[in-house]
Each structure stands twice: as structure tokens, then as C-alpha cells.
Amino acid sequence: MQRCVELAQKGLGKTYPNPLVGSVIVHDEKIIGEGWHQKAGTPHAEVNAINSVADETLLKKSTLYVNLEPCSHYGKTPPCSDLIIAKGIKKVIIGIVDPFAAVSGRGIKKLLAAGCEVSVGMLEDECKHLNRRFLVFNQQKRPYIILKWAQTKDGFIAPKHHNTGKPVWISGEESRQLVHKWRTEEQAILVGTNTVLKDNPKLDARLWKGSNPVRVVLDREGKIPSDFHVLDGRTKSLILCENPKENRNNLIYEPVDFKENLIAQICEILHRHHLQSLIVEGGSKTLQAFIDAGLWDEARIFTGKTLFKEGVKAPVFSGKPFLSQKIGEDSLQIFFKKKHSETKLTRK
């Protein structure tokens, strides 16, 4: 099952809206086939694993491992449970049940009805952690939320005076490249009005190969100039504002009441747009709003060697880091809100 998780991880950022799935086929305690879901619309992990087996006659005496319940419905591809049954595989070991309503429990029932021996719950915590985005989206009806910021050694997120229209870097090149890699792995990225006005960010993944996230911008009063990067239409962008304009050129305007339950409204809008994950990159007021609302799942905090002595304070945040490591000359701490992620998973 650990190998299933490792294989599934290869699809991060490429399989949305589908989950991350890896599958391994074992005969006489040896792996004879393996595969993972590589991209939405392409064959699922179980199909790739079965197709990789050189001698199909071994399948009837083999065990199939998969980190998520095999699907039972027709989507862009046929049901994996039907293929497993057709190939005569009699033993299936599953990490967790699929929370998606069209599948949940149905794949397992179909396998049992066909006479398969089914076991569920192997490496359950690891399998849940792997698909934490998919689980939160389907169970809590909101995106999985990652808070990310860089702070100085003395606890500031921005200098006191900053009107250049360009970012003031606190973290180093290695950290910035890692952030761009993260952007290819998540579906959306959010910033507040002040961050846009001060930094004019592109919010893309130009330092890493992969897809750009959907840009989500808070612009309550329509203050952002039309020639700023976030309004250039190069990437799908959701502009959350009080007085929406007409949608155009990849820009989608969504009405929001900024006076009440702002974070909950953001989550509802992103869920409606089928966005399973969100990186919140600032500024401090926006990040603090998510923290205060208790609507976050993960925090990734860089601390640089810079000292500002005064400026915009970093968000007020506390917790025990799951992971601490050096990225170039910066330190990175990662926090998880759910305690099982902090206590039972292997740190790497």
C-alpha cells in the first residue's frame, strides 16, 4: 500500500477533479504490475496496473492493492471495479472508501457481489493524507486551504513603506522556486487587494513546469487598475467584489458581501467553481481572516534572514510544526490543522 501512495503522488496537480490513486498487483509476494492515474480523462490506476502485467494468466491468483476504492460508475472512463471482476482478480485490498457520492461504497459492494475478497483500511491515515484535498472538497464542501507566507527574522511580512509596484523579497531564490512548484500542485491561489496594489503579482508558476492556478483576487471596491497582471486574462481569474462587472476574457466577477462571513463565502464560491485546493498568499489581513475563521488545513511559513525592524506584522499563528527544514538560507515550517497528520505520518 505504501507503494500505491508513492505512485499516486506522481499525479499531484494533474488529476483534478479526480483523486490521486496508485495501484499495485502482487503475485506470490512479488509485484508483477503497477500504475497510477496520470491525468484526468486518462485510464485510472487499476487499469494501468492491470495493463502493465506481462502474463495476464497470473491475475486470477493475484492481489490488487489500491489506495482508494475502485470506481463503479461511468465517467470519462469505464468502471475499474468491472475490469477487476472481468480479469478474475479475487482479492482486493483498499486504503480508504471513496467519499465521492457516485462511488462511495458502491465499488466495494460490486466487488463483494462478484465473489471478491475485499479488505479496507490498510494505511488508512496515509491514504487520507494523500487525498486530503479530495476528501475535504467532497466531505466539507470547500477547497483544501493552504496558508503560505514569508516573514522576516523579526516577524514582519512586509516593510512599513512599500509603493514600488514590485515585491520586496524576504525569502531566497530556492524558496521562491519551491512556491512556484506548489502553485502547479494546487488549483487556486488567493490574495487581497493591498497585496495586488503593492506588488502587482502575476500569481503564476513561471519558475516551474506545470499548470498555473486559478487566480482569486479580493477587490471589494474595484481599486485594482485594469493594466495590472491579475486582470490580464492570461489565466482564469475570479474577482471577488461588491459590484461585479461583466465577465470577459477569462475574468469572472463574483459578488461578495464583505461585511459578513467573508471566508465562508469565498469557500462557497470556490466549491461552486469545482476548485479542490487553494493557496492563500496574502496579505497579513487576509491570512489572519482565514486563521480567525478556523478555515484552513495547512500552513507553510518561510522565515528569512532579513530584518525589517518595523512594518506589517506577520499573522498571529501558533501550533506545533509537522516539519521544519532549511530551504537555501531560509527556514520552512509546515503545520497541519488535523492532529492525525502531525502524529501518525512519517516525516520526510
Short mmCIF file of C-alpha atoms in Angstrom, two decimals:
data_model
loop_
_atom_site.label_atom_id
_atom_site.label_comp_id
_atom_site.label_asym_id
_atom_site.label_seq_id
_atom_site.Cartn_x
_atom_site.Cartn_y
_atom_site.Cartn_z
CA MET A 1 0.00 0.00 0.00
CA GLN A 2 2.92 2.31 0.67
CA ARG A 3 3.95 1.80 -2.95
CA CYS A 4 0.41 2.72 -4.05
CA VAL A 5 0.72 6.02 -2.15
CA GLU A 6 4.14 6.71 -3.71
CA LEU A 7 2.80 6.06 -7.22
CA ALA A 8 -0.34 8.13 -6.67
CA GLN A 9 1.72 11.14 -5.54
CA LYS A 10 3.16 11.36 -9.07
CA GLY A 11 -0.19 12.69 -10.30
CA LEU A 12 -0.38 15.67 -7.91
CA GLY A 13 -1.60 18.74 -9.78
CA LYS A 14 -2.54 16.76 -12.92
CA THR A 15 -5.57 14.67 -11.96
CA TYR A 16 -8.11 17.33 -10.84
CA PRO A 17 -11.03 16.89 -10.40
CA ASN A 18 -10.12 13.24 -9.83
CA PRO A 19 -8.29 11.95 -6.75
CA LEU A 20 -4.72 10.69 -6.52
CA VAL A 21 -4.67 6.92 -7.00
CA GLY A 22 -1.94 4.31 -7.28
CA SER A 23 -2.35 0.56 -7.71
CA VAL A 24 -0.06 -2.44 -7.30
CA ILE A 25 -0.66 -6.08 -8.27
CA VAL A 26 1.12 -8.79 -6.26
CA HIS A 27 1.59 -12.48 -7.09
CA ASP A 28 3.49 -14.83 -4.77
CA GLU A 29 4.67 -11.81 -2.73
CA LYS A 30 6.20 -10.15 -5.81
CA ILE A 31 4.96 -7.04 -7.60
CA ILE A 32 4.01 -8.00 -11.15
CA GLY A 33 2.23 -4.79 -12.13
CA GLU A 34 1.75 -1.22 -11.01
CA GLY A 35 0.27 2.04 -12.26
CA TRP A 36 -1.20 5.37 -11.25
CA HIS A 37 -3.79 7.81 -12.50
CA GLN A 38 -1.72 10.25 -14.52
CA LYS A 39 -4.23 12.82 -15.75
CA ALA A 40 -7.98 13.43 -15.70
CA GLY A 41 -9.66 11.69 -18.64
CA THR A 42 -6.94 9.05 -18.97
CA PRO A 43 -7.08 5.45 -17.63
CA HIS A 44 -7.30 5.02 -13.88
CA ALA A 45 -4.59 3.49 -11.71
CA GLU A 46 -6.12 0.00 -11.64
CA VAL A 47 -6.33 -0.08 -15.45
CA ASN A 48 -2.70 0.97 -15.83
CA ALA A 49 -1.60 -1.60 -13.24
CA ILE A 50 -3.52 -4.43 -14.91
CA ASN A 51 -2.25 -3.45 -18.37
CA SER A 52 1.34 -3.50 -17.08
CA VAL A 53 1.17 -7.19 -16.13
CA ALA A 54 3.11 -9.23 -18.68
CA ASP A 55 1.34 -12.55 -18.03
CA GLU A 56 -2.41 -11.96 -17.60
CA THR A 57 -2.97 -15.57 -16.52
CA LEU A 58 -1.41 -14.64 -13.16
CA LEU A 59 -4.15 -12.11 -12.40
CA LYS A 60 -6.61 -14.75 -11.13
CA LYS A 61 -4.11 -15.73 -8.44
CA SER A 62 -3.01 -12.18 -7.61
CA THR A 63 -3.92 -9.49 -5.10
CA LEU A 64 -4.67 -5.94 -6.24
CA TYR A 65 -3.77 -3.10 -3.88
CA VAL A 66 -5.22 0.39 -4.37
CA ASN A 67 -5.22 3.40 -2.02
CA LEU A 68 -8.80 4.43 -2.90
CA GLU A 69 -11.94 2.40 -3.56
CA PRO A 70 -12.20 1.38 -7.26
CA CYS A 71 -14.84 3.37 -9.11
CA SER A 72 -18.17 1.79 -10.01
CA HIS A 73 -19.66 4.38 -12.37
CA TYR A 74 -19.12 5.51 -15.94
CA GLY A 75 -17.37 8.87 -16.17
CA LYS A 76 -14.80 9.66 -18.83
CA THR A 77 -13.60 6.06 -18.39
CA PRO A 78 -15.38 2.74 -17.63
CA PRO A 79 -15.70 1.47 -14.02
CA CYS A 80 -12.49 -0.01 -12.60
CA SER A 81 -14.46 -2.44 -10.44
CA ASP A 82 -15.91 -4.02 -13.61
CA LEU A 83 -12.41 -4.52 -15.06
CA ILE A 84 -11.12 -6.10 -11.84
CA ILE A 85 -14.03 -8.56 -11.90
CA ALA A 86 -13.61 -9.27 -15.62
CA LYS A 87 -9.92 -10.10 -15.14
CA GLY A 88 -10.76 -12.59 -12.41
CA ILE A 89 -8.84 -10.88 -9.61
CA LYS A 90 -10.22 -12.40 -6.41
CA LYS A 91 -8.52 -10.36 -3.68
CA VAL A 92 -8.56 -6.56 -3.43
CA ILE A 93 -7.01 -4.52 -0.62
CA ILE A 94 -8.18 -0.90 -0.37
CA GLY A 95 -6.80 2.02 1.62
CA ILE A 96 -9.97 4.10 2.09
CA VAL A 97 -13.56 4.31 0.85
CA ASP A 98 -14.17 6.92 -1.86
CA PRO A 99 -16.14 9.89 -0.40
CA PHE A 100 -17.47 10.87 -3.84
CA ALA A 101 -21.24 10.25 -3.78
CA ALA A 102 -21.29 8.44 -7.14
CA VAL A 103 -18.80 5.85 -5.87
CA SER A 104 -18.85 5.72 -2.05
CA GLY A 105 -19.18 2.05 -1.11
CA ARG A 106 -20.64 1.01 -4.44
CA GLY A 107 -17.34 -0.21 -5.88
CA ILE A 108 -16.75 -2.38 -2.82
CA LYS A 109 -20.31 -3.79 -2.95
CA LYS A 110 -19.88 -4.67 -6.62
CA LEU A 111 -16.61 -6.50 -5.90
CA LEU A 112 -18.13 -8.41 -2.97
CA ALA A 113 -21.16 -9.38 -5.05
CA ALA A 114 -18.81 -10.85 -7.66
CA GLY A 115 -17.13 -13.03 -5.04
CA CYS A 116 -14.03 -10.94 -4.45
CA GLU A 117 -12.36 -10.90 -1.05
CA VAL A 118 -12.15 -7.22 -0.08
CA SER A 119 -10.21 -5.62 2.77
CA VAL A 120 -10.46 -1.90 3.61
CA GLY A 121 -8.33 0.30 5.89
CA MET A 122 -4.70 -0.56 5.19
CA LEU A 123 -2.51 2.53 5.89
CA GLU A 124 -5.73 4.47 6.32
CA ASP A 125 -4.11 7.66 7.70
CA GLU A 126 -1.50 7.78 4.93
CA CYS A 127 -4.20 7.26 2.28
CA LYS A 128 -6.38 10.00 3.78
CA HIS A 129 -3.44 12.39 3.96
CA LEU A 130 -2.57 11.70 0.31
CA ASN A 131 -6.09 12.64 -0.84
CA ARG A 132 -6.75 15.33 1.78
CA ARG A 133 -7.77 17.81 -0.94
CA PHE A 134 -10.30 15.41 -2.47
CA LEU A 135 -11.67 14.42 0.94
CA VAL A 136 -12.12 17.98 2.25
CA PHE A 137 -13.76 19.07 -1.00
CA ASN A 138 -16.28 16.21 -1.01
CA GLN A 139 -16.93 15.96 2.72
CA GLN A 140 -16.80 19.60 3.81
CA LYS A 141 -17.91 21.18 0.51
CA ARG A 142 -14.98 23.61 0.36
CA PRO A 143 -11.44 23.63 -1.00
CA TYR A 144 -8.49 22.35 1.00
CA ILE A 145 -6.88 25.58 2.24
CA ILE A 146 -3.12 26.14 2.47
CA LEU A 147 -1.87 29.33 4.11
CA LYS A 148 1.54 30.45 2.88
CA TRP A 149 3.70 33.42 3.78
CA ALA A 150 7.28 34.55 4.23
CA GLN A 151 8.27 36.52 7.31
CA THR A 152 11.43 38.25 8.42
CA LYS A 153 13.52 37.06 11.33
CA ASP A 154 11.86 39.75 13.47
CA GLY A 155 8.32 38.79 12.45
CA PHE A 156 7.28 41.13 9.63
CA ILE A 157 5.58 40.15 6.39
CA ALA A 158 6.16 43.47 4.56
CA PRO A 159 8.13 46.70 5.12
CA LYS A 160 6.47 49.81 6.51
CA HIS A 161 6.83 51.78 3.28
CA HIS A 162 6.24 49.85 0.06
CA ASN A 163 4.85 51.58 -3.02
CA THR A 164 7.10 50.28 -5.79
CA GLY A 165 4.60 48.00 -7.57
CA LYS A 166 7.11 45.15 -7.19
CA PRO A 167 7.53 42.53 -4.44
CA VAL A 168 10.02 43.07 -1.64
CA TRP A 169 11.58 39.63 -1.30
CA ILE A 170 12.02 38.14 2.15
CA SER A 171 12.77 34.58 1.02
CA GLY A 172 15.55 33.44 -1.32
CA GLU A 173 15.52 32.04 -4.86
CA GLU A 174 15.26 28.39 -3.73
CA SER A 175 12.16 29.17 -1.66
CA ARG A 176 10.55 31.13 -4.50
CA GLN A 177 11.07 28.24 -6.90
CA LEU A 178 9.53 25.83 -4.38
CA VAL A 179 6.49 28.11 -4.07
CA HIS A 180 6.05 28.03 -7.85
CA LYS A 181 6.19 24.23 -7.73
CA TRP A 182 3.46 24.33 -5.10
CA ARG A 183 1.38 26.53 -7.38
CA THR A 184 1.39 23.80 -10.05
CA GLU A 185 0.06 21.34 -7.47
CA GLU A 186 -2.94 23.36 -6.28
CA GLN A 187 -5.96 24.58 -8.20
CA ALA A 188 -6.25 28.17 -7.00
CA ILE A 189 -4.29 30.98 -5.38
CA LEU A 190 -5.76 33.93 -3.44
CA VAL A 191 -4.52 37.38 -2.48
CA GLY A 192 -6.08 40.55 -1.09
CA THR A 193 -6.36 43.97 -2.67
CA ASN A 194 -3.41 45.56 -0.86
CA THR A 195 -1.04 42.81 -1.95
CA VAL A 196 -2.02 43.34 -5.57
CA LEU A 197 -1.71 47.14 -5.37
CA LYS A 198 1.72 46.98 -3.69
CA ASP A 199 3.30 44.04 -5.54
CA ASN A 200 1.39 43.74 -8.86
CA PRO A 201 1.96 39.95 -8.72
CA LYS A 202 1.45 37.57 -11.64
CA LEU A 203 0.44 34.67 -9.36
CA ASP A 204 1.66 32.15 -11.92
CA ALA A 205 4.11 29.23 -11.93
CA ARG A 206 6.73 30.63 -14.30
CA LEU A 207 9.63 29.18 -12.26
CA TRP A 208 8.35 25.61 -12.56
CA LYS A 209 6.89 23.44 -15.30
CA GLY A 210 3.18 22.88 -14.83
CA SER A 211 -0.24 24.49 -14.92
CA ASN A 212 -0.95 27.92 -13.47
CA PRO A 213 -3.53 28.02 -10.66
CA VAL A 214 -6.79 29.92 -10.98
CA ARG A 215 -6.25 33.41 -9.56
CA VAL A 216 -8.67 34.51 -6.86
CA VAL A 217 -8.48 38.22 -6.05
CA LEU A 218 -10.30 40.21 -3.39
CA ASP A 219 -11.15 43.61 -4.87
CA ARG A 220 -14.02 44.95 -2.80
CA GLU A 221 -14.22 48.44 -4.34
CA GLY A 222 -12.70 47.76 -7.76
CA LYS A 223 -9.43 49.53 -6.92
CA ILE A 224 -7.14 47.32 -9.00
CA PRO A 225 -6.03 49.07 -12.23
CA SER A 226 -7.01 47.31 -15.45
CA ASP A 227 -3.37 47.06 -16.61
CA PHE A 228 -2.28 45.00 -13.55
CA HIS A 229 -1.20 41.40 -14.11
CA VAL A 230 -4.12 39.78 -12.28
CA LEU A 231 -6.52 41.35 -14.79
CA ASP A 232 -4.56 40.44 -17.93
CA GLY A 233 -6.83 37.49 -18.79
CA ARG A 234 -3.94 35.09 -19.37
CA THR A 235 -5.22 32.77 -16.64
CA LYS A 236 -8.73 32.17 -15.37
CA SER A 237 -9.27 34.68 -12.57
CA LEU A 238 -12.10 35.07 -10.06
CA ILE A 239 -12.52 38.67 -8.93
CA LEU A 240 -14.50 38.85 -5.68
CA CYS A 241 -16.09 42.26 -5.31
CA GLU A 242 -19.17 44.17 -4.13
CA ASN A 243 -20.21 45.46 -7.56
CA PRO A 244 -19.43 42.84 -10.24
CA LYS A 245 -18.58 43.82 -13.80
CA GLU A 246 -19.49 41.83 -16.88
CA ASN A 247 -17.40 38.67 -17.23
CA ARG A 248 -14.83 38.84 -20.03
CA ASN A 249 -11.52 37.49 -21.24
CA ASN A 250 -11.01 34.84 -18.54
CA LEU A 251 -12.14 37.29 -15.82
CA ILE A 252 -15.11 36.12 -13.75
CA TYR A 253 -16.61 38.60 -11.32
CA GLU A 254 -18.33 37.17 -8.24
CA PRO A 255 -20.47 39.25 -5.86
CA VAL A 256 -19.45 39.07 -2.20
CA ASP A 257 -20.78 40.69 0.97
CA PHE A 258 -17.55 41.82 2.64
CA LYS A 259 -19.35 42.70 5.86
CA GLU A 260 -20.40 39.20 6.85
CA ASN A 261 -18.85 35.69 6.78
CA LEU A 262 -16.36 36.64 4.05
CA ILE A 263 -14.23 33.47 4.33
CA ALA A 264 -17.26 31.20 4.27
CA GLN A 265 -18.49 32.98 1.13
CA ILE A 266 -15.08 32.51 -0.51
CA CYS A 267 -15.20 28.79 0.26
CA GLU A 268 -18.71 28.50 -1.22
CA ILE A 269 -17.70 30.30 -4.42
CA LEU A 270 -14.60 28.17 -4.90
CA HIS A 271 -16.55 24.98 -4.26
CA ARG A 272 -19.08 26.08 -6.86
CA HIS A 273 -16.23 26.55 -9.34
CA HIS A 274 -15.04 22.97 -8.53
CA LEU A 275 -11.72 24.15 -7.08
CA GLN A 276 -10.46 21.49 -4.68
CA SER A 277 -7.47 23.35 -3.26
CA LEU A 278 -6.44 26.92 -2.51
CA ILE A 279 -3.16 28.60 -1.56
CA VAL A 280 -3.72 31.83 0.36
CA GLU A 281 -0.65 34.02 -0.19
CA GLY A 282 -1.59 37.26 1.50
CA GLY A 283 -1.51 39.80 2.75
CA SER A 284 -1.41 39.65 6.50
CA LYS A 285 -5.02 40.81 6.99
CA THR A 286 -6.33 38.25 4.51
CA LEU A 287 -4.30 35.42 6.02
CA GLN A 288 -5.43 36.39 9.52
CA ALA A 289 -9.06 36.29 8.41
CA PHE A 290 -8.71 32.63 7.40
CA ILE A 291 -6.92 31.83 10.68
CA ASP A 292 -9.53 33.60 12.80
CA ALA A 293 -12.36 31.87 10.92
CA GLY A 294 -10.73 28.48 11.56
CA LEU A 295 -10.94 27.77 7.84
CA TRP A 296 -7.52 26.44 6.98
CA ASP A 297 -5.95 22.98 6.74
CA GLU A 298 -2.25 23.58 6.29
CA ALA A 299 0.21 26.43 6.84
CA ARG A 300 3.60 26.80 5.15
CA ILE A 301 5.73 29.52 6.69
CA PHE A 302 9.13 30.69 5.46
CA THR A 303 11.39 32.69 7.74
CA GLY A 304 14.16 34.61 6.00
CA LYS A 305 17.34 36.09 7.43
CA THR A 306 16.15 39.67 6.72
CA LEU A 307 15.32 42.18 9.48
CA PHE A 308 12.78 44.98 8.86
CA LYS A 309 12.59 46.33 12.45
CA GLU A 310 9.18 47.81 11.55
CA GLY A 311 6.44 47.16 9.03
CA VAL A 312 3.42 44.89 8.57
CA LYS A 313 3.35 42.21 11.23
CA ALA A 314 3.07 38.55 10.21
CA PRO A 315 -0.22 36.81 11.05
CA VAL A 316 -0.77 35.68 14.64
CA PHE A 317 -0.42 31.93 14.44
CA SER A 318 0.56 29.15 16.81
CA GLY A 319 0.97 25.42 16.61
CA LYS A 320 3.44 22.58 16.56
CA PRO A 321 5.20 22.20 13.20
CA PHE A 322 4.90 18.85 11.47
CA LEU A 323 8.06 19.55 9.51
CA SER A 324 10.95 22.02 9.79
CA GLN A 325 13.68 22.27 7.18
CA LYS A 326 16.17 24.58 5.54
CA ILE A 327 15.46 25.86 2.02
CA GLY A 328 18.62 27.65 0.95
CA GLU A 329 19.21 30.25 3.67
CA ASP A 330 15.53 30.27 4.71
CA SER A 331 13.77 28.06 7.23
CA LEU A 332 10.44 26.44 6.33
CA GLN A 333 7.88 25.16 8.80
CA ILE A 334 4.77 23.24 7.77
CA PHE A 335 1.75 22.89 10.04
CA PHE A 336 -1.35 20.73 9.69
CA LYS A 337 -4.60 21.54 11.45
CA LYS A 338 -5.68 17.90 11.71
CA LYS A 339 -3.82 16.19 14.52
CA HIS A 340 -3.58 12.76 12.85
CA SER A 341 -1.38 14.32 10.17
CA GLU A 342 1.00 15.61 12.81
CA THR A 343 1.28 12.43 14.84
CA LYS A 344 0.99 9.35 12.66
CA LEU A 345 2.55 10.17 9.31
CA THR A 346 6.19 9.60 8.53
CA ARG A 347 8.16 12.82 8.35
CA LYS A 348 10.37 13.23 5.28
#
